[in-house]
Coordinates of C-alpha atoms and ligand atoms in Angstrom, one line a residue:
M1 CA 67.0 94.4 1.5
A2 CA 66.0 97.1 4.1
K3 CA 64.9 94.2 6.3
I4 CA 68.4 92.5 6.1
Q5 CA 70.1 95.8 6.8
R6 CA 67.9 96.4 9.9
C7 CA 68.8 92.8 11.0
N8 CA 72.5 93.6 10.7
Y9 CA 72.2 96.8 12.7
V10 CA 70.5 94.9 15.5
M11 CA 73.3 92.2 15.3
Y12 CA 76.0 94.9 15.5
L13 CA 74.2 96.5 18.4
L14 CA 73.9 93.2 20.3
V15 CA 77.6 92.5 19.7
L16 CA 78.5 96.0 20.9
I17 CA 76.4 95.6 24.1
L18 CA 78.0 92.2 24.8
L19 CA 81.5 93.7 24.3
I20 CA 80.7 96.6 26.7
M21 CA 79.3 94.1 29.2
N22 CA 82.4 91.9 29.0
I23 CA 84.7 94.9 29.4
F24 CA 82.6 96.0 32.5
F25 CA 82.8 92.6 34.2
F26 CA 86.5 92.2 33.4
M27 CA 87.2 95.6 35.0
K28 CA 85.1 94.6 38.0
E29 CA 87.0 91.4 38.4
L30 CA 90.3 93.3 38.2
E31 CA 89.1 95.7 40.8
S32 CA 88.0 93.0 43.2
K33 CA 91.2 91.1 42.7
S34 CA 93.3 94.1 43.6
K35 CA 91.1 94.7 46.7
C36 CA 91.7 91.2 47.8
R37 CA 95.4 91.6 47.3
E38 CA 95.3 94.8 49.4
Q39 CA 93.3 93.1 52.1
E40 CA 95.7 90.2 52.0
K41 CA 98.5 92.8 52.5
K42 CA 96.7 94.4 55.4
K43 CA 96.0 91.1 57.2
L44 CA 97.9 90.9 60.5
S45 CA 100.8 88.6 60.7
W46 CA 102.7 88.0 64.0
S47 CA 100.1 89.8 66.2
Q48 CA 97.2 87.8 64.8
R49 CA 97.7 84.8 67.2
A50 CA 98.1 86.9 70.3
A51 CA 95.0 88.9 69.4
E52 CA 93.0 85.7 68.8
E53 CA 94.2 84.3 72.1
A54 CA 93.3 87.5 74.0
E55 CA 89.8 87.6 72.5
A56 CA 89.2 83.9 73.1
V57 CA 90.1 84.2 76.8
A58 CA 88.0 87.4 77.2
S59 CA 85.0 85.5 75.8
I60 CA 85.0 82.9 78.6
S61 CA 82.0 84.2 80.6
C62 CA 82.5 82.6 84.0
S63 CA 78.8 83.1 84.5
G64 CA 79.4 86.9 84.9
H65 CA 80.8 86.2 88.3
G66 CA 84.5 85.8 87.5
K67 CA 87.1 86.2 84.8
A68 CA 89.7 84.1 83.0
Y69 CA 92.9 85.8 82.1
L70 CA 95.7 84.9 79.6
D71 CA 97.8 83.8 82.5
S72 CA 95.1 81.9 84.5
L73 CA 95.8 78.3 85.3
V74 CA 95.2 76.2 82.2
V75 CA 93.3 72.9 82.7
D76 CA 92.6 70.7 79.7
G77 CA 93.9 73.4 77.4
I78 CA 91.4 76.1 78.7
P79 CA 92.3 78.9 81.1
T80 CA 90.2 78.5 84.3
C81 CA 87.8 81.1 85.8
E82 CA 89.0 83.1 88.7
C83 CA 85.8 83.8 90.7
Y84 CA 84.7 87.1 92.3
T85 CA 84.3 87.3 96.0
C86 CA 81.4 85.1 97.3
Y87 CA 81.3 82.9 94.1
T88 CA 82.8 79.5 93.5
G89 CA 82.6 76.5 91.1
P90 CA 84.4 75.9 87.8
D91 CA 82.3 78.5 86.1
C92 CA 81.8 80.7 89.2
S93 CA 78.0 80.1 89.1
L94 CA 77.7 79.1 92.8
L95 CA 77.0 81.7 95.4
I96 CA 78.8 80.9 98.7
P97 CA 76.1 80.8 101.4
N98 CA 76.5 83.3 104.2
C99 CA 79.5 85.0 102.5
S100 CA 80.4 88.4 104.1
A101 CA 80.1 91.5 101.9
N102 CA 83.5 92.6 100.9
A103 CA 84.1 96.3 101.8
F104 CA 87.6 95.6 102.9
G105 CA 89.4 95.6 99.6
W106 CA 91.7 98.3 98.2
D107 CA 91.4 97.5 94.6
P108 CA 89.4 100.0 92.6
L109 CA 87.6 97.5 90.4
F110 CA 84.5 99.6 89.8
Y111 CA 86.4 100.9 86.7
E112 CA 86.3 97.4 85.0
P113 CA 83.2 98.1 82.9
F114 CA 84.7 101.2 81.5
W115 CA 87.8 99.3 80.3
M116 CA 85.6 96.5 78.9
E117 CA 83.5 99.1 77.0
N118 CA 86.7 100.6 75.7
A119 CA 88.3 97.3 75.0
E120 CA 89.6 98.2 71.5
S121 CA 91.4 101.4 72.4
S122 CA 92.8 100.1 75.7
A123 CA 94.2 96.8 74.4
V124 CA 98.0 96.7 74.2
V125 CA 100.1 94.4 71.9
I126 CA 103.6 93.9 73.2
A127 CA 106.1 92.5 70.6
G128 CA 108.6 89.9 71.9
W129 CA 111.3 92.4 71.2
H130 CA 109.7 95.5 72.7
R131 CA 112.2 97.7 74.5
M132 CA 114.3 94.8 75.9
A133 CA 117.0 97.1 77.2
Y134 CA 117.1 98.5 80.8
S135 CA 117.2 102.0 79.5
F136 CA 115.7 104.2 76.8
P137 CA 118.3 105.2 74.1
D138 CA 118.8 108.4 76.1
P139 CA 119.9 106.8 79.4
T140 CA 119.0 110.0 81.3
S141 CA 115.3 109.7 80.6
H142 CA 113.4 107.1 82.6
L143 CA 110.1 107.5 80.8
S144 CA 109.2 107.9 77.2
Q145 CA 108.7 111.5 75.9
E146 CA 105.2 110.4 74.8
L147 CA 104.2 109.2 78.3
E148 CA 105.5 112.4 79.8
K149 CA 103.5 114.5 77.3
T150 CA 100.4 112.4 78.0
I151 CA 100.8 112.8 81.8
R152 CA 101.1 116.6 81.4
K153 CA 98.0 116.7 79.1
L154 CA 96.1 114.6 81.6
H155 CA 96.7 117.1 84.4
S156 CA 95.8 119.9 82.2
N157 CA 92.5 118.1 81.1
A158 CA 91.6 117.3 84.7
K159 CA 92.6 120.8 85.9
N160 CA 94.0 119.2 89.0
A161 CA 97.8 120.1 88.9
I162 CA 100.2 122.5 87.4
T163 CA 103.0 120.6 85.6
D164 CA 104.6 123.4 83.6
G165 CA 108.2 123.9 84.6
R166 CA 108.0 120.9 86.9
Y167 CA 109.8 117.5 86.6
I168 CA 108.0 114.2 86.4
A169 CA 109.6 111.3 88.3
I170 CA 108.1 107.8 88.0
G171 CA 108.1 104.8 90.4
V172 CA 106.7 101.3 91.0
G173 CA 103.4 102.7 92.2
A174 CA 103.0 105.8 94.4
S175 CA 104.2 103.5 97.2
R176 CA 107.8 103.3 95.9
L177 CA 107.8 107.1 95.2
L178 CA 106.8 107.8 98.8
N179 CA 110.1 106.3 100.0
A180 CA 112.0 107.9 97.1
V181 CA 110.7 111.2 98.4
V182 CA 111.6 110.4 102.0
H183 CA 115.1 109.5 100.9
S184 CA 115.5 112.5 98.7
L185 CA 114.3 115.0 101.2
S186 CA 116.2 113.5 104.1
M187 CA 119.5 113.8 102.2
E188 CA 119.1 117.5 101.6
N189 CA 120.9 118.6 104.8
Y190 CA 122.1 115.4 106.2
S191 CA 125.8 116.4 106.1
S192 CA 125.2 119.6 108.0
S193 CA 122.5 118.4 110.5
P194 CA 123.2 116.2 113.6
Y195 CA 119.5 115.1 113.5
P196 CA 117.8 112.6 111.3
A197 CA 115.0 114.1 109.2
K198 CA 111.6 113.6 110.9
F199 CA 108.4 112.6 109.0
F200 CA 104.8 113.2 110.2
A201 CA 101.3 112.4 109.1
K202 CA 98.0 113.4 110.7
P203 CA 95.9 110.3 111.6
P204 CA 93.8 108.8 110.3
H205 CA 96.2 108.3 107.4
Y206 CA 97.3 105.9 104.7
P207 CA 99.3 103.3 106.8
F208 CA 102.2 103.0 104.4
Y209 CA 103.6 106.4 105.5
K210 CA 104.6 104.9 108.8
L211 CA 104.9 101.2 107.9
Q212 CA 107.2 101.7 104.9
T213 CA 109.2 104.5 106.5
D214 CA 109.8 102.3 109.5
Y215 CA 110.6 99.2 107.4
L216 CA 113.1 101.0 105.2
Q217 CA 114.5 103.3 107.9
T218 CA 118.1 104.5 107.6
R219 CA 120.1 106.7 109.9
H220 CA 119.0 109.7 107.8
Y221 CA 115.3 109.7 108.7
E222 CA 112.6 108.4 111.0
F223 CA 108.8 108.5 111.2
I224 CA 107.4 110.3 114.3
G225 CA 103.6 110.3 113.9
D226 CA 100.9 112.9 114.6
P227 CA 102.1 116.4 113.8
S228 CA 99.4 118.0 116.0
L229 CA 101.1 116.7 119.1
L230 CA 104.2 118.8 118.3
N231 CA 105.3 122.3 118.7
N232 CA 107.5 123.2 115.7
S233 CA 110.1 124.8 118.0
D234 CA 110.6 121.4 119.8
I235 CA 112.1 119.9 116.7
G236 CA 115.7 119.9 115.7
G237 CA 116.6 119.3 112.0
D238 CA 114.4 119.0 109.0
V239 CA 110.8 118.2 109.3
F240 CA 108.4 116.8 106.7
E241 CA 104.7 116.2 106.7
F242 CA 102.8 113.8 104.5
V243 CA 99.5 115.6 103.5
T244 CA 96.9 113.3 101.8
S245 CA 94.4 115.4 100.0
P246 CA 91.8 114.2 99.6
S247 CA 92.5 112.0 102.6
N248 CA 92.4 108.3 102.8
P249 CA 90.1 107.2 104.6
E250 CA 88.0 110.4 105.1
G251 CA 88.0 111.8 101.6
N252 CA 88.2 115.5 102.5
L253 CA 90.6 118.1 101.0
E254 CA 93.3 118.7 103.6
G255 CA 96.0 121.1 104.3
P256 CA 99.2 120.7 106.4
V257 CA 99.1 120.7 110.2
L258 CA 102.7 121.8 110.7
K259 CA 103.3 125.5 110.3
G260 CA 105.7 126.5 107.5
G261 CA 109.3 127.4 108.2
P262 CA 112.7 127.1 106.7
N263 CA 113.1 123.5 107.9
V264 CA 109.5 122.4 107.2
K265 CA 108.4 120.8 103.9
Y266 CA 105.3 119.0 102.7
I267 CA 104.8 115.9 100.6
F268 CA 101.3 116.1 99.0
D269 CA 99.9 112.7 98.3
R270 CA 97.3 113.5 95.7
V271 CA 96.5 110.0 94.5
Y272 CA 92.7 110.8 95.0
Y273 CA 92.8 114.4 93.7
W274 CA 90.9 113.5 90.5
P275 CA 87.4 114.7 89.5
Q276 CA 85.8 111.3 90.2
F277 CA 86.7 111.4 93.9
T278 CA 86.6 115.1 94.8
A279 CA 85.8 118.7 93.8
I280 CA 88.8 120.3 92.1
P281 CA 88.7 123.8 93.5
A282 CA 92.0 124.8 91.7
P283 CA 95.0 123.1 90.0
A284 CA 97.3 122.0 92.8
D285 CA 100.6 123.9 92.8
D286 CA 102.5 122.1 95.6
D287 CA 106.3 121.6 95.6
L288 CA 105.9 117.8 95.6
M289 CA 102.8 116.0 94.5
I290 CA 102.3 112.2 94.1
F291 CA 99.8 110.5 91.8
S292 CA 99.1 106.9 91.0
L293 CA 97.6 104.9 88.1
S294 CA 96.0 102.6 90.7
K295 CA 93.5 105.2 91.9
L296 CA 93.1 107.2 88.7
T297 CA 92.2 104.3 86.4
G298 CA 92.0 101.2 88.6
H299 CA 95.2 99.6 87.2
A300 CA 96.8 98.9 90.6
G301 CA 98.5 95.8 89.2
T302 CA 100.3 97.7 86.5
R303 CA 102.3 99.5 89.3
L304 CA 102.9 103.0 88.1
G305 CA 103.1 106.2 90.1
W306 CA 104.5 109.6 89.3
A307 CA 105.6 112.6 91.2
V308 CA 105.4 116.2 90.0
V309 CA 108.4 117.9 91.5
K310 CA 109.5 121.6 91.6
D311 CA 113.0 121.3 92.8
V312 CA 115.6 119.8 90.4
N313 CA 117.8 118.5 93.2
V314 CA 114.9 116.7 94.9
Y315 CA 114.0 115.3 91.5
N316 CA 117.5 114.1 90.8
R317 CA 117.9 112.3 94.1
M318 CA 114.5 110.6 93.6
K319 CA 115.6 109.5 90.1
E320 CA 118.9 108.1 91.6
Y321 CA 116.9 106.3 94.3
I322 CA 114.6 104.6 91.7
H323 CA 117.7 103.7 89.7
Q324 CA 119.4 102.1 92.7
A325 CA 116.3 100.4 94.1
D326 CA 114.6 99.1 90.9
M327 CA 117.1 99.6 88.0
E328 CA 114.4 101.6 86.1
I329 CA 110.7 100.9 85.7
S330 CA 109.3 98.1 83.6
K331 CA 109.0 99.2 79.9
D332 CA 105.9 97.0 79.6
T333 CA 104.3 98.9 82.4
L334 CA 105.1 102.2 80.7
L335 CA 103.6 101.1 77.4
R336 CA 100.4 99.9 79.1
A337 CA 100.1 103.1 81.1
L338 CA 100.6 105.2 77.9
T339 CA 97.8 103.3 76.2
I340 CA 95.5 103.6 79.2
L341 CA 96.2 107.3 79.8
R342 CA 95.6 108.1 76.1
V343 CA 92.1 106.7 76.5
V344 CA 91.5 108.8 79.6
N345 CA 92.6 111.9 77.7
E346 CA 90.1 111.3 74.8
G347 CA 87.5 114.1 74.7
D348 CA 89.5 116.1 77.3
G349 CA 88.8 113.4 79.9
K350 CA 85.1 114.1 80.0
K351 CA 84.0 110.5 79.1
F352 CA 86.3 108.8 81.6
F353 CA 85.9 111.2 84.6
N354 CA 82.1 111.4 84.1
F355 CA 81.8 107.6 84.0
A356 CA 83.7 107.2 87.3
H357 CA 82.2 110.2 89.0
E358 CA 78.6 109.1 88.4
I359 CA 79.2 105.7 89.9
L360 CA 80.9 107.0 93.0
R361 CA 78.3 109.8 93.5
D362 CA 75.5 107.3 93.2
R363 CA 77.2 105.0 95.7
W364 CA 77.8 107.8 98.2
E365 CA 74.2 108.9 97.9
K366 CA 73.0 105.4 98.7
I367 CA 75.3 104.8 101.6
S368 CA 74.9 108.2 103.2
H369 CA 71.1 107.9 102.9
I370 CA 71.1 104.6 104.9
F371 CA 73.4 106.0 107.6
S372 CA 71.4 109.2 107.9
F373 CA 68.8 107.0 109.7
S374 CA 71.2 105.5 112.3
K375 CA 71.7 106.7 115.8
R376 CA 74.2 104.0 116.4
F377 CA 76.6 104.9 113.6
S378 CA 77.7 108.0 111.8
I379 CA 79.8 108.6 108.6
Q380 CA 82.1 111.5 107.7
H381 CA 80.7 114.8 106.4
I382 CA 82.0 116.0 103.0
P383 CA 80.8 119.4 101.8
T384 CA 79.4 120.1 98.4
Q385 CA 82.1 122.2 96.7
Y386 CA 82.7 124.0 93.4
C387 CA 84.6 122.0 90.9
T388 CA 86.6 123.6 88.1
F389 CA 86.5 120.4 86.1
L390 CA 82.7 120.1 86.1
D391 CA 82.3 123.9 86.2
R392 CA 79.6 123.6 88.9
A393 CA 79.1 122.8 92.6
R394 CA 79.5 119.1 93.0
E395 CA 78.2 116.5 95.4
P396 CA 80.6 114.3 97.4
S397 CA 81.8 111.0 95.8
P398 CA 84.6 109.7 98.1
A399 CA 86.4 106.3 97.7
F400 CA 85.5 105.2 101.3
A401 CA 82.9 105.6 104.0
W402 CA 84.6 106.2 107.4
V403 CA 82.1 104.9 109.9
K404 CA 82.1 105.6 113.6
C405 CA 80.4 103.3 116.1
K406 CA 78.9 105.7 118.6
R407 CA 77.8 103.3 121.4
E408 CA 80.1 103.1 124.4
E409 CA 80.1 99.3 124.2
D410 CA 80.9 99.1 120.5
K411 CA 84.7 99.4 121.0
N412 CA 85.6 97.3 118.0
C413 CA 83.5 98.7 115.1
T414 CA 84.9 96.2 112.5
H415 CA 83.8 93.4 114.8
V416 CA 80.3 94.9 115.1
F417 CA 79.9 95.1 111.3
F418 CA 81.4 91.6 110.7
E419 CA 79.4 89.8 113.4
E420 CA 76.1 91.6 113.2
A421 CA 75.9 92.6 109.6
K422 CA 78.2 90.2 107.8
I423 CA 80.2 93.1 106.3
R424 CA 84.0 92.9 106.2
G425 CA 85.5 96.4 106.7
H426 CA 89.0 97.8 107.4
P427 CA 89.7 98.5 111.1
G428 CA 90.3 102.1 112.2
S429 CA 93.6 101.0 113.8
G430 CA 94.9 100.2 110.3
F431 CA 94.9 104.0 109.7
F432 CA 96.3 104.9 113.2
A433 CA 92.8 105.9 114.4
D434 CA 91.0 104.0 117.2
N435 CA 88.9 100.9 116.5
T436 CA 85.6 102.6 117.1
Y437 CA 86.0 103.4 113.4
V438 CA 85.7 101.1 110.4
R439 CA 86.4 101.9 106.7
L440 CA 84.0 100.6 104.1
G441 CA 85.4 100.6 100.5
L442 CA 83.1 102.1 97.8
V443 CA 85.4 101.4 94.9
T444 CA 84.7 97.7 94.7
R445 CA 83.0 95.8 91.9
Q446 CA 79.2 96.5 91.5
H447 CA 78.3 93.0 92.9
D448 CA 80.3 93.7 96.1
F449 CA 78.8 97.2 96.5
D450 CA 75.2 95.9 95.9
M451 CA 75.9 93.2 98.6
L452 CA 77.2 95.8 101.0
I453 CA 74.1 98.0 100.5
S454 CA 71.7 95.2 100.9
R455 CA 73.4 94.0 104.1
L456 CA 73.6 97.6 105.4
E457 CA 69.9 98.2 104.7
Q458 CA 68.9 95.1 106.7
F459 CA 71.3 95.9 109.5
I460 CA 70.3 99.5 109.9
S461 CA 66.6 98.8 109.5
Q462 CA 66.7 96.3 112.4
D463 CA 68.9 98.6 114.4
D464 CA 67.3 100.6 117.3
D465 CA 64.3 102.8 116.6
N466 CA 65.8 104.8 113.8
G467 CA 62.8 104.7 111.5
Y468 CA 64.7 103.3 108.5
C469 CA 62.8 100.9 106.4
I470 CA 64.2 99.3 103.3
S471 CA 63.0 101.3 100.3
P472 CA 62.2 99.0 97.3
S473 CA 63.6 101.5 94.9
I474 CA 67.0 101.5 96.5
N475 CA 67.0 97.8 97.3
N476 CA 66.2 96.6 93.8
Q477 CA 68.9 98.5 92.1
Ligands
PLP501 C1 96.7 107.7 99.9 C2 97.4 106.7 99.2 N1 98.7 106.9 98.7 C3 99.3 106.0 98.0 C4 98.8 104.8 97.7 C5 99.6 103.8 96.9 O1 99.3 103.7 95.6 P1 100.1 102.7 94.6 O2 99.1 101.6 94.3 O3 100.3 103.6 93.4 O4 101.3 102.3 95.2 C6 97.5 104.5 98.2 C7 96.9 103.1 98.0 O5 96.0 102.7 98.6 C8 96.8 105.4 98.9 O6 95.6 105.2 99.4

């Protein structure tokens, strides 16, 4: 009897265990079904295809010597590779023999690896219906409040400019803003002055100041040239000086040449006043300062520049100019710029600025080391200066080397470098200096820079009795 009873207990126990197990697995199943439903809900719908296409094109390797883009030429259903300088072939695997090193280019492509490392945060999805209208809902604002906030935060992070109480005007690159400024300043007193406003820039300088001002000249203004050839008292009417600080091509922090006065004003082109290119001794507080996405992050093709302006009348005339010339700025550009600048602002800008600064400092160290052995050539001197962004004295890291050919017979320095060293540089005359100078770009892709260094090492080591010999440690990097 007791045996039967024990058997029954065991049976009940087993049934109970089975029941509990069933309930447990049933609950698990329910939970997993609801997770699936949630995931299903989270799955992307209309952006999925665009994301897949963007990732597929980014995964085309082009042998590491080129890139395929979403809008590259499509052949047999596949976007084709666009090869870097000196490479060719369908997959860019062929090195072009005797190709000249590219130190000519303007494009700051050395930033590319940063944007590839930060692919997730810097990608932009643009819906087919994104801001299709010419204007924002508030037609008086020409950039989104978020972008304006982000630009102000950026300057506060970089400690490079005061933006409180200033207006932010935007344009199709700094280039368009330069002419917006020329127009705005020249209209200030045009009704009361018999003279057109006069614009100056100290050579060597960024060529657009003259080329663009001449090209778009109206009866209200003219470009004159070198301010150091003038005595302020010789000039009738309003006088304006473009001051590039740090300068292009030399990379030094500059002040104006023209003495201040009631009819003298300055346009500070500060497109290189960022911690990767220069020491930031203090936040700039000029009346009119111009910045550019091209130089800051490398996105020259996005075409966005901004000006920080103190005077509301100058700002309003610039805004009117942009409206008349361009009917506002591309909203797609503004969205991309917002995404990019938000990434720059992450961690107070430390990650981005340190990345870019380290590359440029290393490049300057290499190139100035090589030229230090030459008696035939010299490069500009840039002092070590205290930087408030890094909170320490900081070594130079300019965007360009400004090389002087010192021999009497080397009248065309660009020619000397091209013919004797197979290096393509930018002639001094392009910056309104003489042709005994050549500018070598240091903001190129790593491959272009490596090629420049290897050609320079060979050239300088063969050159006169300078004692330079190719150091394996530098050469192999
Ligand atoms: C000193 C200077 N200002 C302005 C610009 C133009 O910049 P953006 O590409 O924004 O038009 C450049 C471009 O090389 C430059 O060197």
